[in-house]
CSV table of C-alpha atoms and ligand atoms in Angstrom, one decimal:
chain,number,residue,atom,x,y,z
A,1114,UNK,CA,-58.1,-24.3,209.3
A,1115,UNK,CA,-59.6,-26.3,212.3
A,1116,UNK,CA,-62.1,-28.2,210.9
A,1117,UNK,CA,-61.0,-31.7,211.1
A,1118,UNK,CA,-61.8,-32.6,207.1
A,1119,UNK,CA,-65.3,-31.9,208.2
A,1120,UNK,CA,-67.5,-28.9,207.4
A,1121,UNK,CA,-70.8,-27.5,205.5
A,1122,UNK,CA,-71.0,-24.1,203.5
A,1123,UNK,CA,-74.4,-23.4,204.5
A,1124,UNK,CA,-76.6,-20.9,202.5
A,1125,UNK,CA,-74.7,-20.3,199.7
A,1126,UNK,CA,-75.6,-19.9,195.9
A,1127,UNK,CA,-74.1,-23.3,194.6
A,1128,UNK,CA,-73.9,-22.8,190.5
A,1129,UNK,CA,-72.2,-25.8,188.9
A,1130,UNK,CA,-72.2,-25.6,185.6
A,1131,UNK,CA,-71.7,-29.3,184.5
A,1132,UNK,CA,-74.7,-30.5,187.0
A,1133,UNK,CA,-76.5,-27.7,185.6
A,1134,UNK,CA,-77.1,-26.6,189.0
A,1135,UNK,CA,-77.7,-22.8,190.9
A,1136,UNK,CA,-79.6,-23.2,193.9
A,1137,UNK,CA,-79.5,-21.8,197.5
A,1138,UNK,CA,-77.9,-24.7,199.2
A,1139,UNK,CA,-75.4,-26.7,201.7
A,1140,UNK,CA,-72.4,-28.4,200.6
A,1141,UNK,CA,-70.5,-30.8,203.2
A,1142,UNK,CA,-66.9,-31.4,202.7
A,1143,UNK,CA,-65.4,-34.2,204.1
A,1144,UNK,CA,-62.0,-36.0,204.0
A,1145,UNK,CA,-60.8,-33.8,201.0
A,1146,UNK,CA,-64.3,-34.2,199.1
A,1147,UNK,CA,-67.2,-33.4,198.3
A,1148,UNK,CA,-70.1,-35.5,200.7
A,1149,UNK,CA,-73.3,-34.0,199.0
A,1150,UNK,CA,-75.5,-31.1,198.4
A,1151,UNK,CA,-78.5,-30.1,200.3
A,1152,UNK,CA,-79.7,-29.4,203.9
A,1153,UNK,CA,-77.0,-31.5,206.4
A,1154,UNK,CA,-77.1,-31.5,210.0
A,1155,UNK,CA,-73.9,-33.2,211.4
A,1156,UNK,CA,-73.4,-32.6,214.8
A,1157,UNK,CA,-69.4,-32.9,214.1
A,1158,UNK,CA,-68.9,-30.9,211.3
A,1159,UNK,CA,-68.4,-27.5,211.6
A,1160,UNK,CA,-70.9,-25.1,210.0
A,1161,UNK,CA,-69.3,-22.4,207.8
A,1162,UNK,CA,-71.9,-19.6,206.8
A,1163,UNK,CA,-71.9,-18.0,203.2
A,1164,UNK,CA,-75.1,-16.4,202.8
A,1165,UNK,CA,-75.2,-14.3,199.9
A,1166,UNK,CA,-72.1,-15.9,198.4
A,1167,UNK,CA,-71.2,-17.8,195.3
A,1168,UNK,CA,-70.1,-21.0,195.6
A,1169,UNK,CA,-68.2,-22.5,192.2
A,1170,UNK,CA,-66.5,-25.4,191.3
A,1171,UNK,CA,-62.3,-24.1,191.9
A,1172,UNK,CA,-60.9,-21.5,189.3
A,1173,UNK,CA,-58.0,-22.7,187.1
A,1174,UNK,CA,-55.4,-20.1,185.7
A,1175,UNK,CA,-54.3,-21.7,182.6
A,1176,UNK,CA,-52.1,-19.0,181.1
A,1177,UNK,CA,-49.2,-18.4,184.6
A,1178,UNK,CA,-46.0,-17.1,185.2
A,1179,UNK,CA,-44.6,-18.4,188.2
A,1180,UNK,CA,-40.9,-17.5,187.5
A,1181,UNK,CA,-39.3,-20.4,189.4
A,1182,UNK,CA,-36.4,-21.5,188.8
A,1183,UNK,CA,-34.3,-18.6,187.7
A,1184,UNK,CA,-36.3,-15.0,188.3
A,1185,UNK,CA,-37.2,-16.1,191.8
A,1186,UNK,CA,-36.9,-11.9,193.0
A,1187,UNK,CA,-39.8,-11.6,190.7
A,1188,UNK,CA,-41.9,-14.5,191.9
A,1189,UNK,CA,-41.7,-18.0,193.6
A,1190,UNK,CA,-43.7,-21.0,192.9
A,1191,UNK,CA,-45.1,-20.1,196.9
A,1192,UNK,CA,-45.9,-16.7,196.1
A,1193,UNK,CA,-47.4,-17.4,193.0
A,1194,UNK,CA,-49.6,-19.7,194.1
A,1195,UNK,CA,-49.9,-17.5,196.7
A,1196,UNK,CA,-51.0,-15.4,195.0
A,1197,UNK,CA,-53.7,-17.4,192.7
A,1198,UNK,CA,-55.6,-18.4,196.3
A,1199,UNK,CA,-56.0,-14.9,197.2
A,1200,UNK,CA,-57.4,-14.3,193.4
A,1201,UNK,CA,-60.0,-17.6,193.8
A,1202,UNK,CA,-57.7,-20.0,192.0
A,1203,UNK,CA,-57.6,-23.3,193.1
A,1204,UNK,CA,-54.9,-24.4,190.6
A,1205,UNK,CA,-52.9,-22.5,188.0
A,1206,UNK,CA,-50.7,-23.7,184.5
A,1207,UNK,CA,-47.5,-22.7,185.0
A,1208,UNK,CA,-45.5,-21.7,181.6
A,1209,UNK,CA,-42.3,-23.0,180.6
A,1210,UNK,CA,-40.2,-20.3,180.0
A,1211,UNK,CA,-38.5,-20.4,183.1
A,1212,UNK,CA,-34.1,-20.0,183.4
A,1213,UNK,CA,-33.6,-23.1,182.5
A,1214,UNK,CA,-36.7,-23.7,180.4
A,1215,UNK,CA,-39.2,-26.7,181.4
A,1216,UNK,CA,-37.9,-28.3,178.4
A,1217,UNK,CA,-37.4,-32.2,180.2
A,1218,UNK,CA,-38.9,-34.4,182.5
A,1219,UNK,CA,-35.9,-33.4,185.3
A,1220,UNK,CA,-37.5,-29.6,184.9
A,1221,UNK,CA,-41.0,-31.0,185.3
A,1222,UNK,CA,-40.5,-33.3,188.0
A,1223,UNK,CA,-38.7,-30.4,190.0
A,1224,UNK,CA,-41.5,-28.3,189.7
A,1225,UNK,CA,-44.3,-30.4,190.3
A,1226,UNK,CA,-41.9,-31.5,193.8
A,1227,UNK,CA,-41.6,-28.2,194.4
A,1228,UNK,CA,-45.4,-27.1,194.5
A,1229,UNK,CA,-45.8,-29.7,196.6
A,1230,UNK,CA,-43.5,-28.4,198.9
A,1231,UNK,CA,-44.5,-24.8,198.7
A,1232,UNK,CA,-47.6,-24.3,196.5
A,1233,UNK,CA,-50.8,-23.3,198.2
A,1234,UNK,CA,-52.7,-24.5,195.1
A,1235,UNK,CA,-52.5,-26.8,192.4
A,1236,UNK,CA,-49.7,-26.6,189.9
A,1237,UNK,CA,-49.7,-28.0,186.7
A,1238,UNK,CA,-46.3,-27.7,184.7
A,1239,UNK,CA,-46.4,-26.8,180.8
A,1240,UNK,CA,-44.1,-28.3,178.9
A,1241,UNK,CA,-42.2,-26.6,176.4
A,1242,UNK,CA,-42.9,-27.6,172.6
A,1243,UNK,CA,-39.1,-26.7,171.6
A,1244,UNK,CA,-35.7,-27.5,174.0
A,1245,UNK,CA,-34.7,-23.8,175.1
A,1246,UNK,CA,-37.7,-22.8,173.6
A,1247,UNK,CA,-35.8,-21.9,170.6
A,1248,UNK,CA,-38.2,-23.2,168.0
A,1249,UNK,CA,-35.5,-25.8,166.2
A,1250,UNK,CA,-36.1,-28.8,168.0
A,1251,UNK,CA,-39.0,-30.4,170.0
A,1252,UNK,CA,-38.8,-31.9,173.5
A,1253,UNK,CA,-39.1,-35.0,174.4
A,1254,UNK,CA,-42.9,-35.0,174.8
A,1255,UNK,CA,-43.8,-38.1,176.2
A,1256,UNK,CA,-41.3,-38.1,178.5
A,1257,UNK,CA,-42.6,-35.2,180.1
A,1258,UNK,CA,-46.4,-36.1,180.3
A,1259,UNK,CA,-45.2,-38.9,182.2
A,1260,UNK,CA,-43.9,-36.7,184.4
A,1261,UNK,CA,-46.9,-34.7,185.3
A,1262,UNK,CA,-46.9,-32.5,182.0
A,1263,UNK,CA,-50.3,-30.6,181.6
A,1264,UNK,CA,-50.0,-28.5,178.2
A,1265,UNK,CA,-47.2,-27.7,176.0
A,1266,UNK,CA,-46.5,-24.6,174.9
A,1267,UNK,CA,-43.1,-22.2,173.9
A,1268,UNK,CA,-45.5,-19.0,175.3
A,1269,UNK,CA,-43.7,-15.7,175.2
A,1270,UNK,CA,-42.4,-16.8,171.8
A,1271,UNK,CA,-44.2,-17.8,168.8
A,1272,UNK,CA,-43.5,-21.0,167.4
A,1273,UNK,CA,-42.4,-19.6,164.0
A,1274,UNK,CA,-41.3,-22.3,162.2
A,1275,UNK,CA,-44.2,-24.1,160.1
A,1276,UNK,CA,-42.9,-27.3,160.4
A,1277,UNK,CA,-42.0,-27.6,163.9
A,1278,UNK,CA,-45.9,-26.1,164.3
A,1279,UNK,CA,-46.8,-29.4,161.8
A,1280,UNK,CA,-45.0,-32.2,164.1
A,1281,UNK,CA,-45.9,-30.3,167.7
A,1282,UNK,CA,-49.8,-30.7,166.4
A,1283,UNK,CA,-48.9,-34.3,165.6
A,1284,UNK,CA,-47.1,-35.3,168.8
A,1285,UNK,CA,-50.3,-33.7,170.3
A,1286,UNK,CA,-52.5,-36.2,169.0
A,1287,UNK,CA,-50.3,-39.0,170.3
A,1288,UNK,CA,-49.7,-37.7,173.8
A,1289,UNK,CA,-52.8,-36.5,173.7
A,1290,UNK,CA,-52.3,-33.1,175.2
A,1291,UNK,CA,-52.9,-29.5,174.0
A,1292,UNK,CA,-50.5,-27.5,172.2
A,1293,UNK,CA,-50.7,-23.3,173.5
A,1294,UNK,CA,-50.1,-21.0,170.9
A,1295,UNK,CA,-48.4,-17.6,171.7
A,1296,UNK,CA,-49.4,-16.3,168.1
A,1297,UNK,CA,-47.1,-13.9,166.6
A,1298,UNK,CA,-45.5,-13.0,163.5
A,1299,UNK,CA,-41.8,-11.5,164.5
A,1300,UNK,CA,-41.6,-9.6,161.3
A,1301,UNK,CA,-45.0,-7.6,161.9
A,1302,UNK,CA,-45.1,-7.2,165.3
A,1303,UNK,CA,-40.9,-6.2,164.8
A,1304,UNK,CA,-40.1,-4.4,167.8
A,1305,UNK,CA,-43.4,-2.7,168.2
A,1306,UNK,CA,-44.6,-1.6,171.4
A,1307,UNK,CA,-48.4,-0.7,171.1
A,1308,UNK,CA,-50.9,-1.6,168.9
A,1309,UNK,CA,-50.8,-0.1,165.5
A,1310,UNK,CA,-53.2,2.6,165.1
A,1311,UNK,CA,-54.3,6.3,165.1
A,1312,UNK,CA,-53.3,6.7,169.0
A,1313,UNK,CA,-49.8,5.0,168.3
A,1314,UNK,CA,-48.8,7.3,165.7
A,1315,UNK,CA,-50.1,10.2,168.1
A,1316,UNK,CA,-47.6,9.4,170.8
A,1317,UNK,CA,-45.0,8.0,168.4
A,1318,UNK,CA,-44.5,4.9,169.9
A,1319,UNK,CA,-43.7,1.8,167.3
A,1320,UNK,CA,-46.9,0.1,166.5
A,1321,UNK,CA,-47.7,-3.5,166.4
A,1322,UNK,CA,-50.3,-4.3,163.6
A,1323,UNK,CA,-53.2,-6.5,164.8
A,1324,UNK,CA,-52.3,-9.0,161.5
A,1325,UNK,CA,-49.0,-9.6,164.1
A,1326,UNK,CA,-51.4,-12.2,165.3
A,1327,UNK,CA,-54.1,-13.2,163.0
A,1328,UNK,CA,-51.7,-14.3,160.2
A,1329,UNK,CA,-50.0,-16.5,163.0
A,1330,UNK,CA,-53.4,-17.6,164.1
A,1331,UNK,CA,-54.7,-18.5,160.2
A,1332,UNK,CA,-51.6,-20.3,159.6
A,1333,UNK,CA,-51.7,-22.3,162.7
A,1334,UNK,CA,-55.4,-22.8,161.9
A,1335,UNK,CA,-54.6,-24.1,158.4
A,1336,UNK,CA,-51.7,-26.6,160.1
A,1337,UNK,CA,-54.7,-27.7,162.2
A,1338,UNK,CA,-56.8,-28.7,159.5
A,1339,UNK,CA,-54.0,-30.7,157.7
A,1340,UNK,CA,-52.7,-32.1,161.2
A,1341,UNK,CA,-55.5,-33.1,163.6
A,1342,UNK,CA,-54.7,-32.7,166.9
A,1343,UNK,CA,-55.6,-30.1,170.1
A,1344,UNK,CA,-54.8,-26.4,169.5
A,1345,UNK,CA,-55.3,-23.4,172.3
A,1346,UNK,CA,-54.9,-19.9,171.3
A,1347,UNK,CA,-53.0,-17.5,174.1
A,1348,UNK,CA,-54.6,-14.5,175.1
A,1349,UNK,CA,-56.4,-14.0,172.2
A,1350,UNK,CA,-56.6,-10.0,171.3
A,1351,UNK,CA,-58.3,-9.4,167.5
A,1352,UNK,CA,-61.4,-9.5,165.9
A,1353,UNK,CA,-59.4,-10.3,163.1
A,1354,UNK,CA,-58.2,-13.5,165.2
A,1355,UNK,CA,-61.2,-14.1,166.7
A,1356,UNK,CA,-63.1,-15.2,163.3
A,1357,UNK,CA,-60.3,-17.4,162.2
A,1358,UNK,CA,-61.4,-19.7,165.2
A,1359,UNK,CA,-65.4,-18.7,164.6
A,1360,UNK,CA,-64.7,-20.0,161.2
A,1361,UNK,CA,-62.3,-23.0,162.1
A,1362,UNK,CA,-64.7,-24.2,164.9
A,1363,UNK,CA,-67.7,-24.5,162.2
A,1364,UNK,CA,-65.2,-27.3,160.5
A,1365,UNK,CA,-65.3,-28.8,164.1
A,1366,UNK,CA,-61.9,-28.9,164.7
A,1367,UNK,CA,-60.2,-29.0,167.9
A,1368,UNK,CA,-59.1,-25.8,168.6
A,1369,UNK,CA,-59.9,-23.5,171.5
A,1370,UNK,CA,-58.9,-20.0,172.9
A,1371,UNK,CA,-58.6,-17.6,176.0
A,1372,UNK,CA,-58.7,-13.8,176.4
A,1373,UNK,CA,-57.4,-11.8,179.3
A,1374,UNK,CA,-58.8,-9.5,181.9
A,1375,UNK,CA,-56.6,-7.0,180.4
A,1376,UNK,CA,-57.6,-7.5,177.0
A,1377,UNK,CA,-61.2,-7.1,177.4
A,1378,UNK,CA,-61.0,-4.1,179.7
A,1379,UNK,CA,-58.5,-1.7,178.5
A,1380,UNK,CA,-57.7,-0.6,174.9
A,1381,UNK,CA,-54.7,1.6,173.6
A,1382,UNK,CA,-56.0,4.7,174.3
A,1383,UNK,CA,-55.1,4.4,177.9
A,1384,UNK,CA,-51.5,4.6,176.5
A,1385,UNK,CA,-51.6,8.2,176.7
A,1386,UNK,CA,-50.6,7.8,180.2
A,1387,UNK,CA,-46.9,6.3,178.7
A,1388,UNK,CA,-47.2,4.0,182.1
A,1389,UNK,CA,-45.4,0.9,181.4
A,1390,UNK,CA,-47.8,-1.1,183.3
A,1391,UNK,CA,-49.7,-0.9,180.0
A,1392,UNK,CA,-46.8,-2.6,177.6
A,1393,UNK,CA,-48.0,-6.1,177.5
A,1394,UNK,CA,-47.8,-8.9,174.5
A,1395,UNK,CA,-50.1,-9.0,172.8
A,1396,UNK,CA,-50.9,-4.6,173.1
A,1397,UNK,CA,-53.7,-3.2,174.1
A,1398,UNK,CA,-56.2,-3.5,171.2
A,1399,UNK,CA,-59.2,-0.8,170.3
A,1400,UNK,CA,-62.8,-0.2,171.4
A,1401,UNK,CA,-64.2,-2.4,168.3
A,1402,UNK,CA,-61.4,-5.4,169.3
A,1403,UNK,CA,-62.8,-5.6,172.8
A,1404,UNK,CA,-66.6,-5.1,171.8
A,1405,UNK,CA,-65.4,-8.2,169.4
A,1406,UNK,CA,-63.5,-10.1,172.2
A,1407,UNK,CA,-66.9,-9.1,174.6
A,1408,UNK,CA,-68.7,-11.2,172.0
A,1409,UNK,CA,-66.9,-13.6,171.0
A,1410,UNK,CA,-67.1,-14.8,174.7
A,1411,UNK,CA,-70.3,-14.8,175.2
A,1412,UNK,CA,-70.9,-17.1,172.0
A,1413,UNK,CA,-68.5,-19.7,173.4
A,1414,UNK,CA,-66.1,-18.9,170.2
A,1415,UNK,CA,-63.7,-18.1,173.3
A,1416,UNK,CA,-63.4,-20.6,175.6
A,1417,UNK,CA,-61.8,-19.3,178.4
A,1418,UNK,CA,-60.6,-16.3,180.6
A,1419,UNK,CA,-56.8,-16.9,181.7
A,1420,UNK,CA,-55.0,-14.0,183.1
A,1421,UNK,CA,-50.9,-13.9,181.7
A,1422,UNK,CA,-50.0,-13.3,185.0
A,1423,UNK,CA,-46.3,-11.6,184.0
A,1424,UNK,CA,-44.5,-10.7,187.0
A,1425,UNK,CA,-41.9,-8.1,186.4
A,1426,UNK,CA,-39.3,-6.3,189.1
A,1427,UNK,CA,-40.1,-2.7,189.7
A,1428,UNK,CA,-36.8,-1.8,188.4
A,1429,UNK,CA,-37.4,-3.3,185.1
A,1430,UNK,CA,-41.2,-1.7,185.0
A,1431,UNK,CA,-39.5,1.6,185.6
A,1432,UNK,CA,-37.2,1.7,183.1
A,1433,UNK,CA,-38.5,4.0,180.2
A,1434,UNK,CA,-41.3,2.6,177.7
A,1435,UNK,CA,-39.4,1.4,175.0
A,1436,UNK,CA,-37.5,-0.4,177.5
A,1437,UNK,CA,-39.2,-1.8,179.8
A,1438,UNK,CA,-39.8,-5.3,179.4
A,1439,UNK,CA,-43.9,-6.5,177.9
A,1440,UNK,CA,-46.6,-8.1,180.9
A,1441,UNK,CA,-48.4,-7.8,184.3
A,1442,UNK,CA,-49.4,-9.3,187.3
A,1443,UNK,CA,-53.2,-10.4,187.0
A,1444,UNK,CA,-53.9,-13.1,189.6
A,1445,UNK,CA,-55.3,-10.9,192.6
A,1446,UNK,CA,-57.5,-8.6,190.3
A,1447,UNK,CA,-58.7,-11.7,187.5
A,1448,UNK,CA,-62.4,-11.9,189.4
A,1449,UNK,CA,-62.9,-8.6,190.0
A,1450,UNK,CA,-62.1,-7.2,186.5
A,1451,UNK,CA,-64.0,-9.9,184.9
A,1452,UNK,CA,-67.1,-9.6,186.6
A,1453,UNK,CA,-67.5,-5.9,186.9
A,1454,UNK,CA,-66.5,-6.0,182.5
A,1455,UNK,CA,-69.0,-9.2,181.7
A,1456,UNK,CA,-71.5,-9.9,184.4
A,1457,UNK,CA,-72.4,-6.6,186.0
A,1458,UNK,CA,-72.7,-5.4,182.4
A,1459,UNK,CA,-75.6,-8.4,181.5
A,1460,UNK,CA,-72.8,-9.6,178.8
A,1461,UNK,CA,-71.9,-13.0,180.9
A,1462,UNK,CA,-74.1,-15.1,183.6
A,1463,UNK,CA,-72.6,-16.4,186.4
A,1464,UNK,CA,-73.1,-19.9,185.0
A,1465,UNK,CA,-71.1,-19.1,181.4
A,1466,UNK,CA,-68.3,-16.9,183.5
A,1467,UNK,CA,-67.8,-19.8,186.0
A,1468,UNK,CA,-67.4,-21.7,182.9
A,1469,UNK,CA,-64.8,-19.9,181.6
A,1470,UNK,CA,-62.7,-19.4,184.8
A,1471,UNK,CA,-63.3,-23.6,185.9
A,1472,UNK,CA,-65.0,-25.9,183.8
A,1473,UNK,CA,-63.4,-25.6,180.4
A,1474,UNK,CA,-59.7,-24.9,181.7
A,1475,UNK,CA,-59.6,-28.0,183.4
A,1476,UNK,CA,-61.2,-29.3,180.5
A,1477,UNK,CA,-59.2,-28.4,177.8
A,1478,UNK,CA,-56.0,-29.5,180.2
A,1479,UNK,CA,-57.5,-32.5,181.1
A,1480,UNK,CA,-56.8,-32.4,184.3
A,1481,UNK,CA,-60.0,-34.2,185.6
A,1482,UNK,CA,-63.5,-32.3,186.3
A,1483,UNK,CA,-63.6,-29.3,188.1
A,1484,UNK,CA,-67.7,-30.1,189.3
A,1485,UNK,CA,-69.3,-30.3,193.0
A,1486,UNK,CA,-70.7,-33.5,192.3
A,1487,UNK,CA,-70.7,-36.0,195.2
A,1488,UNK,CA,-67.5,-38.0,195.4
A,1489,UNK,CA,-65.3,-35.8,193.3
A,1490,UNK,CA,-62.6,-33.9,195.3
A,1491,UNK,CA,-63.3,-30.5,197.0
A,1492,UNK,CA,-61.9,-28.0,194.6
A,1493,UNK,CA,-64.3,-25.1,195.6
A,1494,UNK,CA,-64.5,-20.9,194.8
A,1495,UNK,CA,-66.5,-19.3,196.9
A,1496,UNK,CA,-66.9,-15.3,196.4
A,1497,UNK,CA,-68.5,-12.1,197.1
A,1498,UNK,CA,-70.5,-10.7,193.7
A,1499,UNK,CA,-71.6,-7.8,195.3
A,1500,UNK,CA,-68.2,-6.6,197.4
A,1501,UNK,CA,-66.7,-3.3,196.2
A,1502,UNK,CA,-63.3,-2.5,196.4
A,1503,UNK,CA,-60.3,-0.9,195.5
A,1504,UNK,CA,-57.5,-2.6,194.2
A,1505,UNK,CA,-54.5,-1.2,196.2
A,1506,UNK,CA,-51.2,-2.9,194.7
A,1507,UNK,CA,-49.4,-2.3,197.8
A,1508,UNK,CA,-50.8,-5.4,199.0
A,1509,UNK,CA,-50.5,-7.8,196.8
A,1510,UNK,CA,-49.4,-10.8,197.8
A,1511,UNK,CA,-47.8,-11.5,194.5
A,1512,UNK,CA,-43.6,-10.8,194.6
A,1513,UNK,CA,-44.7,-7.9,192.1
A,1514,UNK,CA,-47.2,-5.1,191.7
A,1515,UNK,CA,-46.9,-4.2,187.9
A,1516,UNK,CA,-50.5,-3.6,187.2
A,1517,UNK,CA,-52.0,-0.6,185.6
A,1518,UNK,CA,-55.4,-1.4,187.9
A,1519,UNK,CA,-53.9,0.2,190.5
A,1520,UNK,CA,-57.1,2.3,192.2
A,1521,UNK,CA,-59.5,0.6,189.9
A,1522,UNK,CA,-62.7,0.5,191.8
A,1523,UNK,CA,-64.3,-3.3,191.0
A,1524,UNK,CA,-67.1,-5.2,191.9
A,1525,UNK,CA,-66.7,-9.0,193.3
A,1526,UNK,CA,-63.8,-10.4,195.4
A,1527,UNK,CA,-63.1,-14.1,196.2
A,1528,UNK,CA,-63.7,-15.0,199.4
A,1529,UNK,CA,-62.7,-19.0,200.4
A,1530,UNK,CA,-60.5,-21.0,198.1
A,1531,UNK,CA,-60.7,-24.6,198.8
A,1532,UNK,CA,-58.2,-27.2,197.6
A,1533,UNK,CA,-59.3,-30.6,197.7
A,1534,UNK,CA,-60.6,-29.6,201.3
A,1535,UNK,CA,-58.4,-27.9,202.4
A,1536,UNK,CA,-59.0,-24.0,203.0
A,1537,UNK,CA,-55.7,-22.2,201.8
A,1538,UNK,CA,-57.3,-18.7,201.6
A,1539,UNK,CA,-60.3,-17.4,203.5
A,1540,UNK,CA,-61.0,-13.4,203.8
A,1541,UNK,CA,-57.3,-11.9,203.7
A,1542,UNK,CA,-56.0,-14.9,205.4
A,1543,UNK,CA,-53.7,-17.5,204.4
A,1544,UNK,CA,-53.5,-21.4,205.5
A,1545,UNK,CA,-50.9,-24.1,204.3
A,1546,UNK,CA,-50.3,-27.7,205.4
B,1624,LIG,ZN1,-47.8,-15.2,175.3
C-alpha cells in the first residue's frame, strides 16, 4: 500500500484488551508502529476510514499447518500465510511435522528464512519435542530456540511415552518455552474414525471414545504436577478433558489450552452426511461437549481459539471415509465461525474473544505483546462484526478447500490485516514487500 509508513484508522472501535481499552477512536501508524491513540490531524499521513469497524491488536494462529517442506501441492509457507492475512491473522505457529520434520536448528532456521522470503505474516516455527517426531528421543531444544523456536510440540502424534512427556516438561522449564500437547491415547482412539457414541454405531463407522483424550490429558496433567514447567493442550474437544485443566488450574499450575472453530460449532451428528470434510483429529464431539467447550471458554478455563488449519489434497479428501486422511483448512473461515458461535450468541464479548484470538496466544508463545499501546509495533486486525457472507471454498486462497463450511452463512469478516505497519490484506486484496 502507498502510504509511506504513515497513516490513521479513523473512526474505528479500538478494543485492546491489555489497555483495557474500547473506544471510538483514531490510531496513527507510523514507521512500522504504533504513534498513539486519539484524534490526529497530520497533514502527511494518509487518512484510512473504518467507521463501524473493529480494530484489535493482530490475531495469532497458534495451532498451523503450513506443509512446507515436503507437501508443498497441499500448501506453501506463501500460501499459508496467505492465507492467515485473508482470515485476520497477523502471525501464525507453524507445526513441526513437516517431510523432514522441524526436528533441528537447520529445519528452523530454513523456515524462519523462508517466511521471510515469502510469508505475508509472521511465522513462528514449532519445534518438535522428539527427532522424527517418533517419541524416543528429544531434540536438541536449546539449539532450536536459539534459532527462532516458538513452542515445541510432536502435534499430529501424541507424545506416548511417559518419560519422554517427564524430560520434555523439564527441558521446558529450562528453555523456558511451552510444550503443545496433541493428547491421545493410541490404544483408545485405535483406528477410530468418529467419536464414540450412539450416531457412530448408527452409521457403523469405528468410534473413538472421548477417554482417547482425557486419559492422555490426566496423565500429562499429573506429569505437570510432578515436573513444573509450561503445558498447552491442542485443540481441546471433551468435557471430560476440559475439568482435568478446571481442576489442575485451581493448583495453579502452568498449563493452558485451545479449542477449535470446528470443535465448538459442529458435533457428530453432522456425520450423517459421511463427507470426509468432517474426519478431523480429535472427532467431532456431541451437543453436551460443545455446550461444555462453550463454557469452558467463557470462564477462561480455555485460553485460546486456534484453528488446526490441516490442508489436505482433494484427491486425498475424496478417497472414501475410512480412508481419507483426518483435518481441514480453517484459516479463512476462523473469525467468522467464531463470532457468529460465541459473540452473536451473548456467550463471548468482543474484549474476551479478541483475547483468545491475540492476547493470550502471543502470550503463552512469548512472542512479545500483541497490544496497541504507543511504541509497540503495528500488529493490527481490523474487521467487519456485522458483514454477512457466505463462505464459498472456491476462493480460498489457501492451496486447499477441505472444509465442511462450504455455504455456511456467517456473520463477521476481517477486513485489514496489518503487520508491523505494513498492510498485507485489505478487502479481497493482497500486498507483499
Ligand atoms: Zn493435533
Amino acid at each position: 500500500m502507498s502510504h509511506n509508513g504513515r497513516y490513521i484508522l479513523k473512526n474505528g472501535r479500538v478494543i485492546d484488551p491489555l489497555q483495557g481499552l474500547d473506544e471510538v477512536t483514531d490510531i496513527l501508524v507510523e514507521n512500522g508502529r504504533i504513534s498513539g491513540i486519539g484524534q490526529f490531524n497530520k497533514k502527511d499521513a494518509e487518512v484510512i476510514n473504518i467507521k463501524g469497524l473493529i480494530v484489535s491488536p493482530g490475531f495469532i494462529d497458534m495451532h498451523t499447518h503450513l506443509r512446507e517442506p515436503g507437501r508443498e501441492d497441499e500448501e506453501t509457507i506463501k500460501t499459508g500465510t496467505k492465507a492467515a492475512a485473508k482470515g485476520g491473522f497477523t502471525g501464525v505457529a507453524a507445526m513441526a511435522n513437516t517431510y523432514p520434520v522441524i526436528d533441528n536448528s537447520g529445519m528452523v532456521k530454513f523456515i524462519t528464512e523462508t517466511a521471510q522470503k515469502d510469508g505475508y505474516v509472521d511465522v513462528f516455527p514449532i519445534g518438535a519435542v522428539t527427532k522424527g517426531q517418533k517419541g524416543e528421543e528429544l531434540t536438541e531444544m536449546s539449539d532450536m530456540v536459539k534459532a527462532g523456536c516458538c513452542a515445541f510440540s510432536d502435534d499430529g502424534n501424541p507424545i506416548e511415552n511417559s518419560h519422554i512427556m517427564r524430560k520434555a516438561l523439564e527441558y521446558s522449564k529450562v528453555v523456558n518455552k511451552v510444550i503443545i500437547a496433541h493428547e491421545e491415547d493410541k490404544s483408545l482412539s485405535d483406528d477410530g474414525e468418529m467419536n464414540e457414541d450412539f450416531i457412530s454405531t448408527k452409521l457403523g463407522l469405528r468410534g473413538i471414545p472421548p477417554i482417547a483424550e482425557s486419559v492422555m490429558v490426566a496423565r500429562d496433567a499429573a506429569i505437570l504436577g510432578f515436573t513444573g514447567g509450561k503445558l498447552h493442550i491442542a485443540h481441546l474437544s471433551t468435557l471430560e478433558s476440559l475439568e482435568v485443566v478446571r481442576e489442575v488450574k485451581k493448583k495453579k499450575l502452568n498449563i493452558t489450552a485451545e479449542v477449535t472453530p470446528h470443535h465448538i460449532s459442529l458435533d457428530s451428528s453432522h456425520l450423517v452426511s459421511f463427507d470426509s470434510n468432517l474426519k478431523m483429529k480429535p472427532p467431532l464431539r456431541t451437543k453436551s461437549d460443545i455446550k461444555a467447550l462453550k463454557k469452558g471458554l467463557k470462564e477462561g478455563i480455555i485460553d485460546v481459539i486456534a484453528t488446526d488449519h490441516a490442508p489436505h489434497a482433494l484427491f486425498e479428501k475424496e478417497m472414501e471415509f475410512g480412508s481419507a486422511p483426518f483435518g481441514i483448512v480453517g484459516l479463512e473461515t476462523a473469525l467468522g465461525i467464531v463470532y457468529t458461535e460465541l459473540v452473536k450468541t451473548g456467550i463471548l464479548t468482543l474484549t474476551e474473544l479478541i483475547e483468545k484470538l491475540s492476547v493470550n496466544p502471543a502470550k503463552i508463545l512469548g512472542i512479545g505483546e500483541r497490544s496497541l499501546k504507543k511504541g509497540n509495533n503495528a500488529y493490527i486486525t481490523i474487521f467487519d462484526p456485522k458483514k454477512e457472507w457466505v463462505v464459498d471454498k472456491k476462493i480460498f486462497v489457501s492451496k486447499c478447500a477441505n472444509t465442511p463450511f462450504d455455504g455456511y452463512k456467517l456473520t463477521c469478516k476481517p477486513v485489514m490485516t496489518i503487520r508491523k505497519g505494513d498492510i498485507v490484506f485489505r478487502e479481497g486484496k493482497f500486498y507483499k514487500k
